[in-house]
Coordinates of C-alpha atoms in Angstrom, one line a residue:
Chain X
M1 CA -27.4 16.5 -8.8
A2 CA -28.2 14.1 -11.6
S3 CA -28.7 15.8 -14.9
M4 CA -30.8 14.3 -17.8
N5 CA -27.9 14.1 -20.2
P6 CA -26.1 10.8 -20.5
I7 CA -22.3 11.0 -20.0
L8 CA -22.0 7.4 -21.0
S9 CA -24.1 5.6 -23.5
A10 CA -23.8 1.9 -24.4
Q11 CA -25.7 0.7 -27.5
G12 CA -26.5 -2.8 -28.5
I13 CA -23.8 -4.4 -26.4
Q14 CA -23.2 -8.0 -27.1
Q15 CA -20.5 -10.2 -25.6
R16 CA -20.0 -13.8 -26.7
F17 CA -17.6 -16.3 -25.2
G18 CA -17.7 -19.1 -27.7
E19 CA -21.2 -20.6 -27.6
L20 CA -22.1 -18.6 -24.5
T21 CA -23.7 -15.2 -24.9
A22 CA -22.9 -13.4 -21.7
V23 CA -24.4 -10.1 -22.6
D24 CA -27.1 -10.0 -25.3
D25 CA -28.1 -6.7 -27.0
V26 CA -28.0 -4.4 -24.0
S27 CA -28.3 -0.6 -24.2
V28 CA -27.8 1.6 -21.2
D29 CA -27.7 5.4 -20.8
I30 CA -25.9 6.7 -17.7
R31 CA -26.8 10.3 -16.7
E32 CA -24.2 12.7 -15.6
N33 CA -23.6 13.0 -11.9
S34 CA -26.0 10.1 -11.1
I35 CA -25.3 7.0 -9.1
H36 CA -26.1 4.1 -11.4
A37 CA -26.1 0.5 -10.2
V38 CA -26.1 -2.7 -12.2
I39 CA -27.5 -5.6 -10.4
G40 CA -28.6 -9.1 -11.1
P41 CA -28.2 -12.7 -9.9
N42 CA -24.9 -14.6 -10.5
G43 CA -24.4 -15.3 -14.2
A44 CA -26.7 -12.5 -15.3
G45 CA -23.8 -10.8 -17.2
K46 CA -23.6 -7.8 -15.0
T47 CA -19.9 -8.0 -14.4
T48 CA -19.3 -8.5 -18.1
L49 CA -21.4 -5.4 -18.9
F50 CA -19.7 -3.4 -16.2
N51 CA -16.2 -4.4 -17.5
I52 CA -17.3 -3.3 -21.0
L53 CA -18.6 0.0 -19.8
A54 CA -15.4 0.6 -17.7
G55 CA -13.1 -0.6 -20.5
T56 CA -11.3 -3.6 -19.1
Q57 CA -13.0 -5.7 -21.8
S58 CA -14.2 -4.8 -25.3
P59 CA -17.5 -6.2 -26.6
T60 CA -18.1 -8.6 -29.5
A61 CA -20.7 -6.1 -30.9
G62 CA -22.1 -2.7 -30.0
K63 CA -20.5 0.5 -28.9
V64 CA -19.8 2.6 -25.9
V65 CA -19.9 6.3 -26.2
Y66 CA -18.4 8.5 -23.5
A67 CA -19.0 12.3 -23.6
G68 CA -19.7 12.1 -27.3
R69 CA -16.7 10.0 -28.1
D70 CA -16.6 6.3 -29.2
V71 CA -14.4 4.6 -26.6
T72 CA -15.5 1.0 -27.3
S73 CA -11.9 -0.3 -28.0
M74 CA -9.9 2.4 -26.2
P75 CA -7.4 0.9 -23.8
I76 CA -7.9 1.6 -20.1
H77 CA -4.8 3.7 -19.6
Q78 CA -6.1 6.1 -22.2
R79 CA -9.6 6.2 -20.8
V80 CA -8.1 7.4 -17.5
K81 CA -6.8 10.5 -19.4
I82 CA -10.2 11.5 -20.5
G83 CA -11.9 11.2 -17.1
M84 CA -12.9 7.5 -16.8
S85 CA -11.6 5.5 -13.8
K86 CA -12.2 2.1 -12.3
S87 CA -11.7 0.5 -8.9
F88 CA -11.4 -3.3 -8.6
Q89 CA -13.6 -5.9 -7.1
R90 CA -10.9 -8.1 -5.6
T91 CA -8.7 -5.6 -3.8
S92 CA -6.0 -4.8 -6.3
L93 CA -3.4 -2.6 -4.7
F94 CA 0.4 -2.4 -4.4
A95 CA 0.5 -4.6 -1.3
D96 CA 4.2 -4.2 -0.5
L97 CA 4.2 -0.4 -0.7
T98 CA 2.8 2.1 1.8
V99 CA -0.7 3.6 1.6
L100 CA 0.8 7.0 0.7
E101 CA 3.1 5.5 -2.1
N102 CA 0.0 3.8 -3.6
V103 CA -1.8 7.1 -3.9
R104 CA 1.4 9.0 -4.9
L105 CA 1.7 6.5 -7.8
A106 CA -1.9 7.2 -8.8
V107 CA -1.4 11.0 -8.6
Q108 CA 1.9 10.7 -10.5
A109 CA 0.1 8.8 -13.3
A110 CA -2.6 11.5 -13.4
D111 CA -0.1 14.3 -13.3
G112 CA 1.6 13.0 -16.5
A113 CA 4.7 15.1 -16.3
E114 CA 6.7 12.9 -13.9
P115 CA 6.6 9.2 -14.8
Y116 CA 9.5 9.2 -17.3
V117 CA 11.9 11.1 -15.1
F118 CA 14.7 8.7 -14.3
W119 CA 17.6 10.8 -13.3
R120 CA 16.5 12.0 -9.8
S121 CA 14.6 10.7 -6.8
T122 CA 10.8 10.8 -6.6
D123 CA 8.9 13.9 -5.8
P124 CA 11.7 16.2 -4.4
G125 CA 9.5 19.1 -3.5
G126 CA 6.8 16.8 -2.0
R127 CA 4.2 18.2 -4.4
L128 CA 2.7 14.9 -5.5
S129 CA 2.9 13.5 -1.9
G130 CA 1.0 16.6 -0.8
I131 CA -1.8 16.0 -3.3
A132 CA -1.8 12.3 -2.2
E133 CA -2.1 13.3 1.5
E134 CA -5.0 15.6 0.7
L135 CA -6.7 12.8 -1.2
L136 CA -6.2 10.4 1.7
G137 CA -7.7 13.0 4.0
S138 CA -10.8 13.3 1.9
V139 CA -11.5 9.6 2.2
G140 CA -10.6 9.4 5.8
L141 CA -7.3 7.4 5.5
R142 CA -4.7 10.1 6.3
A143 CA -3.8 8.5 9.6
L144 CA -2.7 5.3 7.8
S145 CA -0.6 7.0 5.1
G146 CA 2.7 5.5 6.4
A147 CA 1.4 2.0 6.9
R148 CA 2.1 -0.8 4.4
V149 CA -1.0 -1.8 2.5
G150 CA -0.7 -5.4 3.3
E151 CA -1.1 -4.5 7.0
I152 CA -4.2 -2.3 7.0
S153 CA -7.8 -3.6 7.4
H154 CA -9.9 -4.9 4.7
A155 CA -12.3 -2.0 4.8
A156 CA -9.3 0.5 4.7
Q157 CA -8.0 -1.4 1.6
R158 CA -11.4 -1.1 -0.1
T159 CA -11.4 2.6 0.6
L160 CA -7.9 3.0 -0.7
E161 CA -9.1 1.3 -3.8
I162 CA -11.5 4.1 -4.3
A163 CA -8.9 6.7 -3.4
L164 CA -6.6 5.4 -6.2
A165 CA -9.5 5.6 -8.7
L166 CA -10.1 9.2 -7.6
A167 CA -6.5 10.4 -8.1
S168 CA -7.1 11.0 -11.8
K169 CA -10.0 13.4 -11.0
P170 CA -12.4 11.3 -13.0
K171 CA -15.7 12.5 -14.4
I172 CA -17.1 9.0 -14.2
I173 CA -15.9 6.3 -11.7
F174 CA -16.7 2.6 -11.9
L175 CA -16.8 0.8 -8.5
D176 CA -16.8 -3.0 -8.6
E177 CA -18.6 -4.2 -5.5
P178 CA -17.2 -1.4 -3.3
L179 CA -18.8 -2.8 -0.1
A180 CA -17.8 -6.5 -0.5
G181 CA -16.7 -8.0 2.8
M182 CA -17.2 -4.8 4.9
S183 CA -18.7 -4.7 8.4
I184 CA -21.9 -2.8 9.1
D185 CA -20.0 0.3 10.5
D186 CA -17.7 0.3 7.5
I187 CA -20.6 0.0 5.1
H188 CA -22.2 3.0 6.6
R189 CA -19.0 5.1 6.1
A190 CA -18.5 3.8 2.6
K191 CA -22.1 4.6 1.7
H192 CA -21.5 8.3 2.7
L193 CA -18.3 8.4 0.7
I194 CA -20.0 7.1 -2.4
R195 CA -22.9 9.6 -2.0
S196 CA -20.4 12.4 -1.6
L197 CA -18.7 11.4 -4.8
S198 CA -21.8 11.9 -6.9
E199 CA -21.7 15.6 -6.1
R200 CA -18.6 15.8 -8.3
M201 CA -18.9 12.8 -10.7
T202 CA -20.9 10.0 -12.1
V203 CA -20.8 6.8 -10.2
V204 CA -21.4 3.4 -11.8
L205 CA -21.3 0.4 -9.5
I206 CA -22.1 -3.3 -9.1
E207 CA -23.0 -4.3 -5.6
H208 CA -24.7 -7.3 -4.0
N209 CA -25.9 -5.5 -0.9
M210 CA -29.5 -4.7 -2.0
S211 CA -30.4 -2.3 0.8
V212 CA -27.4 -0.2 0.0
V213 CA -28.1 -0.3 -3.7
L214 CA -31.7 0.7 -3.2
G215 CA -30.7 3.3 -0.7
I216 CA -28.1 5.2 -2.7
S217 CA -28.7 4.7 -6.4
D218 CA -30.5 7.2 -8.7
T219 CA -31.0 4.5 -11.4
I220 CA -30.8 0.7 -11.2
T221 CA -30.3 -1.6 -14.2
V222 CA -31.4 -5.2 -13.5
M223 CA -29.8 -7.9 -15.6
A224 CA -30.9 -11.5 -16.0
R225 CA -29.5 -14.2 -18.3
G226 CA -27.5 -11.6 -20.3
R227 CA -30.4 -9.2 -20.9
K228 CA -31.5 -6.0 -19.3
I229 CA -34.9 -6.8 -17.8
V230 CA -35.8 -3.6 -16.0
E231 CA -34.3 -0.1 -15.5
G232 CA -35.5 2.7 -13.3
P233 CA -35.3 4.5 -10.0
P234 CA -35.1 2.4 -6.7
E235 CA -38.9 2.7 -6.0
A236 CA -39.8 1.3 -9.4
I237 CA -37.3 -1.6 -9.0
R238 CA -38.4 -2.4 -5.5
S239 CA -42.0 -3.0 -6.6
H240 CA -41.4 -4.4 -10.1
P241 CA -42.9 -8.0 -10.4
D242 CA -40.2 -9.3 -12.8
V243 CA -37.4 -8.1 -10.5
R244 CA -39.0 -9.8 -7.5
Q245 CA -39.3 -13.0 -9.5
V246 CA -35.8 -13.2 -11.0
Y247 CA -33.7 -11.5 -8.5
L248 CA -35.2 -10.8 -5.2
G249 CA -37.1 -14.0 -4.9
H250 CA -39.7 -13.5 -2.1
A251 CA -38.0 -10.5 -0.5
P252 CA -38.6 -7.8 0.4
Chain R
M1 CA 25.4 4.6 8.1
L2 CA 23.4 5.1 5.0
D3 CA 19.7 4.6 5.1
R4 CA 18.6 1.1 4.1
N5 CA 16.5 2.4 1.2
S6 CA 18.9 5.0 0.0
P7 CA 20.0 4.5 -3.6
L8 CA 23.5 5.5 -2.4
R9 CA 23.8 2.3 -0.3
P10 CA 24.3 -0.2 -3.1
I11 CA 26.5 2.2 -5.0
A12 CA 28.8 2.5 -2.0
I13 CA 28.9 -1.3 -1.6
V14 CA 29.8 -1.7 -5.3
A15 CA 32.5 0.9 -4.9
A16 CA 34.0 -1.0 -2.0
L17 CA 33.8 -4.3 -3.9
L18 CA 35.6 -2.7 -6.8
V19 CA 38.5 -1.6 -4.5
A20 CA 38.6 -4.9 -2.8
L21 CA 38.5 -7.1 -5.9
P22 CA 42.2 -6.7 -7.0
L23 CA 43.3 -7.3 -3.5
L24 CA 41.4 -10.5 -3.2
L25 CA 41.9 -12.0 -6.6
P26 CA 45.2 -13.4 -7.9
S27 CA 45.3 -11.3 -11.1
L28 CA 44.2 -7.9 -12.4
T29 CA 42.9 -9.6 -15.6
L30 CA 40.7 -11.8 -13.6
S31 CA 39.4 -8.8 -11.6
S32 CA 38.8 -7.0 -14.9
E33 CA 36.8 -10.0 -16.2
V34 CA 34.6 -10.0 -13.1
V35 CA 33.9 -6.3 -13.6
V36 CA 33.0 -6.7 -17.3
F37 CA 30.6 -9.6 -16.6
A38 CA 29.1 -7.8 -13.5
V39 CA 27.9 -5.1 -15.9
G40 CA 26.6 -7.8 -18.3
A41 CA 24.7 -9.7 -15.6
L42 CA 23.3 -6.3 -14.4
S43 CA 21.6 -5.9 -17.7
V44 CA 19.7 -9.2 -17.1
S45 CA 19.0 -8.5 -13.5
V46 CA 17.7 -5.0 -14.1
L47 CA 15.0 -6.3 -16.5
L48 CA 14.0 -9.1 -14.2
Q49 CA 14.1 -7.1 -11.0
R50 CA 12.6 -3.8 -12.3
V51 CA 9.8 -5.0 -14.5
G52 CA 9.7 -8.8 -14.2
L53 CA 11.0 -9.5 -17.8
L54 CA 13.2 -12.5 -18.2
S55 CA 15.7 -12.1 -21.1
F56 CA 17.3 -15.1 -22.7
G57 CA 19.0 -12.8 -25.2
Q58 CA 21.0 -10.1 -23.5
G59 CA 24.1 -11.6 -25.2
L60 CA 22.8 -10.0 -28.4
F61 CA 23.4 -6.5 -27.0
F62 CA 26.6 -7.6 -25.3
G63 CA 27.8 -8.7 -28.7
I64 CA 26.6 -5.6 -30.5
G65 CA 28.4 -3.5 -27.9
A66 CA 31.6 -5.6 -28.4
Y67 CA 31.5 -5.5 -32.2
A68 CA 30.4 -1.9 -32.5
S69 CA 33.2 -0.6 -30.2
G70 CA 35.8 -2.8 -32.0
M71 CA 34.7 -1.5 -35.4
L72 CA 34.6 2.1 -34.3
L73 CA 38.1 1.8 -32.9
A74 CA 39.3 0.3 -36.2
A75 CA 37.5 3.0 -38.3
A76 CA 38.7 6.1 -36.5
E77 CA 41.4 7.2 -34.1
I78 CA 39.3 7.4 -31.0
S79 CA 39.7 6.4 -27.4
N80 CA 38.1 3.3 -25.9
A81 CA 35.7 5.5 -23.9
V82 CA 34.4 7.3 -27.0
A83 CA 34.1 3.9 -28.8
S84 CA 32.1 2.6 -25.9
I85 CA 29.7 5.5 -26.0
G86 CA 29.2 5.0 -29.7
A87 CA 28.6 1.3 -29.1
V88 CA 26.0 2.0 -26.4
L89 CA 24.2 4.4 -28.9
V90 CA 24.2 1.7 -31.5
A91 CA 22.6 -0.8 -29.1
V92 CA 20.1 1.8 -27.9
A93 CA 19.0 2.5 -31.5
I94 CA 18.6 -1.3 -32.2
S95 CA 16.9 -2.0 -28.9
V96 CA 14.3 0.8 -29.4
G97 CA 13.1 -1.1 -32.5
I98 CA 13.2 -4.6 -30.9
G99 CA 11.8 -3.3 -27.6
A100 CA 8.8 -1.7 -29.4
L101 CA 8.1 -5.0 -31.0
I102 CA 8.5 -7.4 -28.1
A103 CA 8.3 -5.6 -24.7
R104 CA 4.5 -5.6 -24.7
R105 CA 4.6 -9.4 -24.7
G106 CA 4.7 -11.0 -21.3
G107 CA 5.9 -14.3 -19.8
V108 CA 7.2 -17.0 -22.1
Y109 CA 6.5 -15.1 -25.3
F110 CA 9.0 -12.4 -24.3
V111 CA 11.5 -15.1 -23.3
M112 CA 11.2 -16.8 -26.7
L113 CA 11.4 -13.6 -28.6
T114 CA 14.6 -12.5 -26.9
F115 CA 16.0 -15.9 -27.6
A116 CA 15.0 -15.7 -31.3
F117 CA 16.6 -12.2 -31.7
A118 CA 19.8 -13.4 -30.0
Q119 CA 20.0 -16.3 -32.5
M120 CA 19.3 -13.9 -35.3
G121 CA 22.2 -11.7 -34.2
F122 CA 24.6 -14.6 -34.1
F123 CA 23.7 -15.7 -37.6
L124 CA 23.8 -12.2 -38.9
M125 CA 27.4 -11.9 -37.6
V126 CA 28.3 -15.2 -39.4
A127 CA 26.6 -14.1 -42.6
M128 CA 28.4 -10.8 -42.7
A129 CA 31.8 -12.4 -42.3
G130 CA 33.3 -9.8 -44.6
I131 CA 32.8 -7.1 -42.0
T132 CA 32.7 -9.0 -38.8
G133 CA 35.4 -11.6 -39.4
G134 CA 32.8 -14.3 -39.1
E135 CA 33.9 -17.3 -37.0
N136 CA 37.4 -15.9 -36.6
G137 CA 36.2 -12.9 -34.7
F138 CA 37.1 -9.3 -35.4
A139 CA 40.8 -9.0 -34.8
D140 CA 41.6 -5.6 -36.4
V141 CA 41.1 -3.7 -33.2
P142 CA 44.0 -1.3 -32.8
V143 CA 45.6 -0.5 -29.4
A144 CA 44.0 2.7 -28.3
P145 CA 44.1 4.9 -25.3
L146 CA 41.4 4.4 -22.7
V147 CA 40.3 8.0 -22.6
A148 CA 41.2 10.8 -25.0
G149 CA 44.7 12.0 -24.2
G150 CA 45.6 9.0 -22.1
S151 CA 48.6 6.7 -22.6
A152 CA 48.7 5.0 -26.1
T153 CA 49.5 1.7 -24.5
P154 CA 47.5 1.4 -21.3
G155 CA 48.7 -1.1 -18.7
T156 CA 46.6 -3.7 -16.9
F157 CA 46.2 -1.6 -13.8
A158 CA 45.0 1.5 -15.7
T159 CA 42.6 -0.8 -17.6
Y160 CA 41.2 -2.2 -14.4
V161 CA 40.6 1.3 -13.0
Y162 CA 38.9 2.4 -16.2
L163 CA 36.7 -0.7 -16.3
A164 CA 35.9 -0.3 -12.6
V165 CA 34.8 3.3 -13.1
L166 CA 32.5 2.3 -16.0
C167 CA 31.1 -0.5 -13.8
L168 CA 30.4 1.9 -11.0
L169 CA 28.7 4.3 -13.4
A170 CA 26.4 1.5 -14.7
F171 CA 25.4 0.4 -11.2
A172 CA 24.9 4.0 -10.1
A173 CA 22.7 4.7 -13.1
T174 CA 20.6 1.6 -12.2
C175 CA 20.2 2.6 -8.6
V176 CA 19.3 6.2 -9.4
M177 CA 16.8 5.0 -11.9
A178 CA 15.3 2.6 -9.4
A179 CA 14.7 5.5 -6.9
S180 CA 13.3 7.9 -9.6
P181 CA 9.7 8.5 -10.5
F182 CA 10.3 6.2 -13.5
G183 CA 11.6 3.6 -11.1
S184 CA 8.5 4.0 -8.9
V185 CA 6.3 3.1 -12.0
Q186 CA 8.6 0.0 -12.6
T187 CA 7.9 -1.0 -9.0
A188 CA 4.2 -0.5 -9.5
I189 CA 4.3 -2.7 -12.7
R190 CA 6.2 -5.4 -10.9
S191 CA 3.9 -5.3 -7.9
N192 CA 0.5 -5.2 -9.7
I193 CA 0.6 -4.8 -13.5
H194 CA -3.2 -4.5 -14.0
R195 CA -3.6 -1.8 -11.3
A196 CA -0.6 0.1 -12.7
Q197 CA -2.4 0.1 -16.1
A198 CA -5.7 1.1 -14.5
L199 CA -3.9 4.1 -12.9
G200 CA -3.2 5.3 -16.4
Y201 CA 0.4 4.1 -17.0
N202 CA 1.1 2.8 -20.5
I203 CA 2.8 -0.4 -19.4
A204 CA 4.2 -1.3 -22.8
N205 CA 6.1 2.0 -23.0
F206 CA 7.6 1.6 -19.5
K207 CA 8.7 -2.0 -20.3
A208 CA 10.2 -1.0 -23.6
A209 CA 12.1 1.9 -22.0
T210 CA 13.5 -0.5 -19.4
F211 CA 14.4 -2.9 -22.2
V212 CA 16.4 -0.1 -23.9
F213 CA 18.1 0.7 -20.6
A214 CA 19.1 -2.9 -20.1
A215 CA 20.4 -3.1 -23.7
A216 CA 22.5 0.0 -23.1
V217 CA 24.0 -1.6 -20.0
A218 CA 24.7 -4.9 -21.9
A219 CA 26.3 -3.0 -24.8
L220 CA 28.5 -1.1 -22.3
A221 CA 29.6 -4.5 -20.9
G222 CA 30.4 -5.7 -24.4
A223 CA 32.4 -2.6 -25.2
M224 CA 34.3 -3.1 -21.9
H225 CA 35.0 -6.7 -23.0
T226 CA 36.6 -5.4 -26.2
T227 CA 38.7 -2.9 -24.2
L228 CA 39.9 -5.7 -22.0
L229 CA 40.7 -8.3 -24.7
G230 CA 41.8 -5.9 -27.5
F231 CA 39.9 -7.9 -30.0
V232 CA 36.3 -9.3 -30.5
P233 CA 35.9 -13.1 -30.3
P234 CA 32.8 -14.4 -32.0
S235 CA 31.7 -16.0 -28.7
V236 CA 30.5 -12.6 -27.4
I237 CA 27.4 -12.8 -29.6
E238 CA 26.9 -16.5 -29.3
P239 CA 23.7 -17.7 -27.5
E240 CA 26.0 -19.1 -24.8
T241 CA 26.8 -15.5 -23.7
S242 CA 23.1 -14.8 -23.2
Q243 CA 22.9 -17.9 -21.2
R244 CA 26.0 -17.1 -19.1
L245 CA 24.7 -13.6 -18.2
L246 CA 21.4 -15.1 -17.2
I247 CA 23.0 -17.8 -15.0
M248 CA 25.2 -15.1 -13.3
A249 CA 22.1 -13.0 -12.6
I250 CA 20.2 -15.9 -11.2
I251 CA 23.0 -17.3 -9.1
G252 CA 23.8 -13.9 -7.7
G253 CA 20.1 -13.2 -7.1
A254 CA 17.8 -10.8 -9.0
G255 CA 16.5 -9.1 -5.9
S256 CA 19.1 -6.4 -6.0
P257 CA 21.6 -5.0 -8.5
L258 CA 24.3 -6.2 -6.1
G259 CA 23.2 -9.8 -7.0
A260 CA 24.5 -9.3 -10.5
F261 CA 28.0 -8.4 -9.1
L262 CA 28.1 -11.3 -6.8
G263 CA 26.9 -13.7 -9.4
A264 CA 29.5 -12.6 -12.0
A265 CA 32.3 -12.7 -9.4
F266 CA 31.3 -16.2 -8.3
Y267 CA 31.0 -17.5 -11.9
V268 CA 34.2 -16.0 -13.3
V269 CA 36.3 -16.9 -10.3
L270 CA 35.0 -20.4 -10.1
S271 CA 35.4 -21.1 -13.8
D272 CA 38.9 -19.7 -13.7
A273 CA 39.8 -21.9 -10.8
L274 CA 38.2 -25.1 -12.2
A275 CA 38.8 -24.7 -16.0
D276 CA 42.4 -26.1 -15.7
V277 CA 41.7 -28.9 -13.3
W278 CA 38.4 -30.1 -14.6
P279 CA 37.3 -29.6 -18.2
R280 CA 33.6 -30.4 -17.4
W281 CA 33.3 -27.6 -14.9
M282 CA 30.1 -26.3 -16.5
M283 CA 28.4 -29.3 -14.9
L284 CA 29.2 -27.9 -11.5
I285 CA 27.8 -24.5 -12.5
A286 CA 24.7 -26.3 -13.7
G287 CA 24.4 -28.1 -10.4
I288 CA 24.8 -24.8 -8.5
L289 CA 22.2 -23.2 -10.6
I290 CA 19.7 -26.0 -9.9
A291 CA 20.5 -25.7 -6.1
V292 CA 20.0 -21.9 -6.2
V293 CA 16.7 -22.1 -8.0
L294 CA 15.3 -24.9 -5.8
L295 CA 16.8 -23.9 -2.4
A296 CA 17.7 -20.3 -2.4
P297 CA 15.7 -18.3 -5.0
G298 CA 17.1 -15.1 -3.6
G299 CA 20.5 -16.3 -4.8
L300 CA 23.8 -15.4 -3.2
F301 CA 22.6 -11.9 -2.4
G302 CA 19.5 -13.3 -0.7
L303 CA 21.7 -15.7 1.4
L304 CA 24.1 -13.0 2.3
S305 CA 21.5 -10.4 3.3
N306 CA 19.7 -13.0 5.4
A307 CA 22.9 -13.8 7.2
F308 CA 23.7 -10.1 7.8
G309 CA 20.1 -9.6 9.0
R310 CA 20.5 -12.5 11.5
V311 CA 23.8 -11.1 12.8
R312 CA 22.3 -7.7 13.2
A313 CA 19.3 -9.0 15.0
R314 CA 21.6 -10.9 17.4
G315 CA 24.1 -8.1 17.9

């Protein structure tokens, strides 16, 4: 379960876009093997913070330290190699390829030995496809492996998103609104999947579904107007007066 | 029949076209010219089709291949085949440098940079007139056997066969690459570049490697051009050559390597037929280019494969 040591630590993060300060002097520690959610109303800067932590954006000031290493300006393809992985908010897959080929590409990237081989066909012994099939099985998508991604359901695409991010065997995974647009049944399944991930890795997520966030997270960081206003376990967040005011309104 | 997705399928079709070409066209020289430009257009289409890079400057590497092979033939008693390999290696060395600089740039920046390098290549050729022959071209290419031990004065048929084999090799290499692990990464890049990067692929390296491959193909075409003509006209490195290769690739259709072949055949045969009767034939080519871009973005290949698809669905 969650240990006390931070695997990822962001210090004094600031992000300016011209006159606008989207994130203003935010520091966050993310404990190893915890589920850490970043929430906040629209325009709170949570997506910007999340992107800086995940590495798709580098901050104007501040630094991000992962496992003792400054990764602030490390490009995303190198972060993958050291155990950081990100799934996308808007489904971002290879739509014209099959489910299996999507995952095989991800496994091939993680494997490292294959990608520059240009003189023979892909995966002659089926080793990478085997690993990919196994990964699909672990997220419950094996039955769809031959289908084209453009033709599978939205929920299945969201799950495939996560499967691609898992192929590199990350130590920390960033999930950008993993439940967006899912039906109630799908949300239930996805919740279990995310919970099961935290047995093996640290999970950082942004999510709008409050009941899920409160239900699965170990720690929640609440952002408002570019600043971190509260951080703590779900119980503390639920009852915190500032949170109720800026984010939850009158609920719950 | 061969599986639709097998890399052998387009290779077999190119082989069939290479056999049919001399039977369909009035002269072997014209057939040879088609074959040379098919390889040249392939170098444009492989960049566009595999990683979505539009090159306005493949003529640079076509020219480098043509000059390098001519100069190698003049410098040493070697066969055309050996000179061609040397020319390809020269282009590879140069394109590694250029590719590292420009392949990471996307969209219009890449287009402008290829254009700029092609211009630079042309003016370098003019500036180094002492070695290149400047505007007169490089005429000191000796008659040499096609392959080591071959006839010292090869005839037009032997030359066609030689060029056709090189053309087949270039198309085969392209198709094998497309079906390889490397090719699967290219497909990923073209399909969704941000996702490919997030998976851990270094996009810039894959684009640069594809750029080098395309340069090698263009240089091979240039060397084949020298073999066919027996000298190096300065036009091979003019910006117009880059343009022509691009037009061939677009008219033929960049959806498949076969498009490059069709586009080159169409362009060369049409210009040969029209050049004598109508000196402004380029206007017609321009009109066709406009029509293809607006009405049939898949080019000749797209039109043909649609037509075949319809026939098959009916039959």
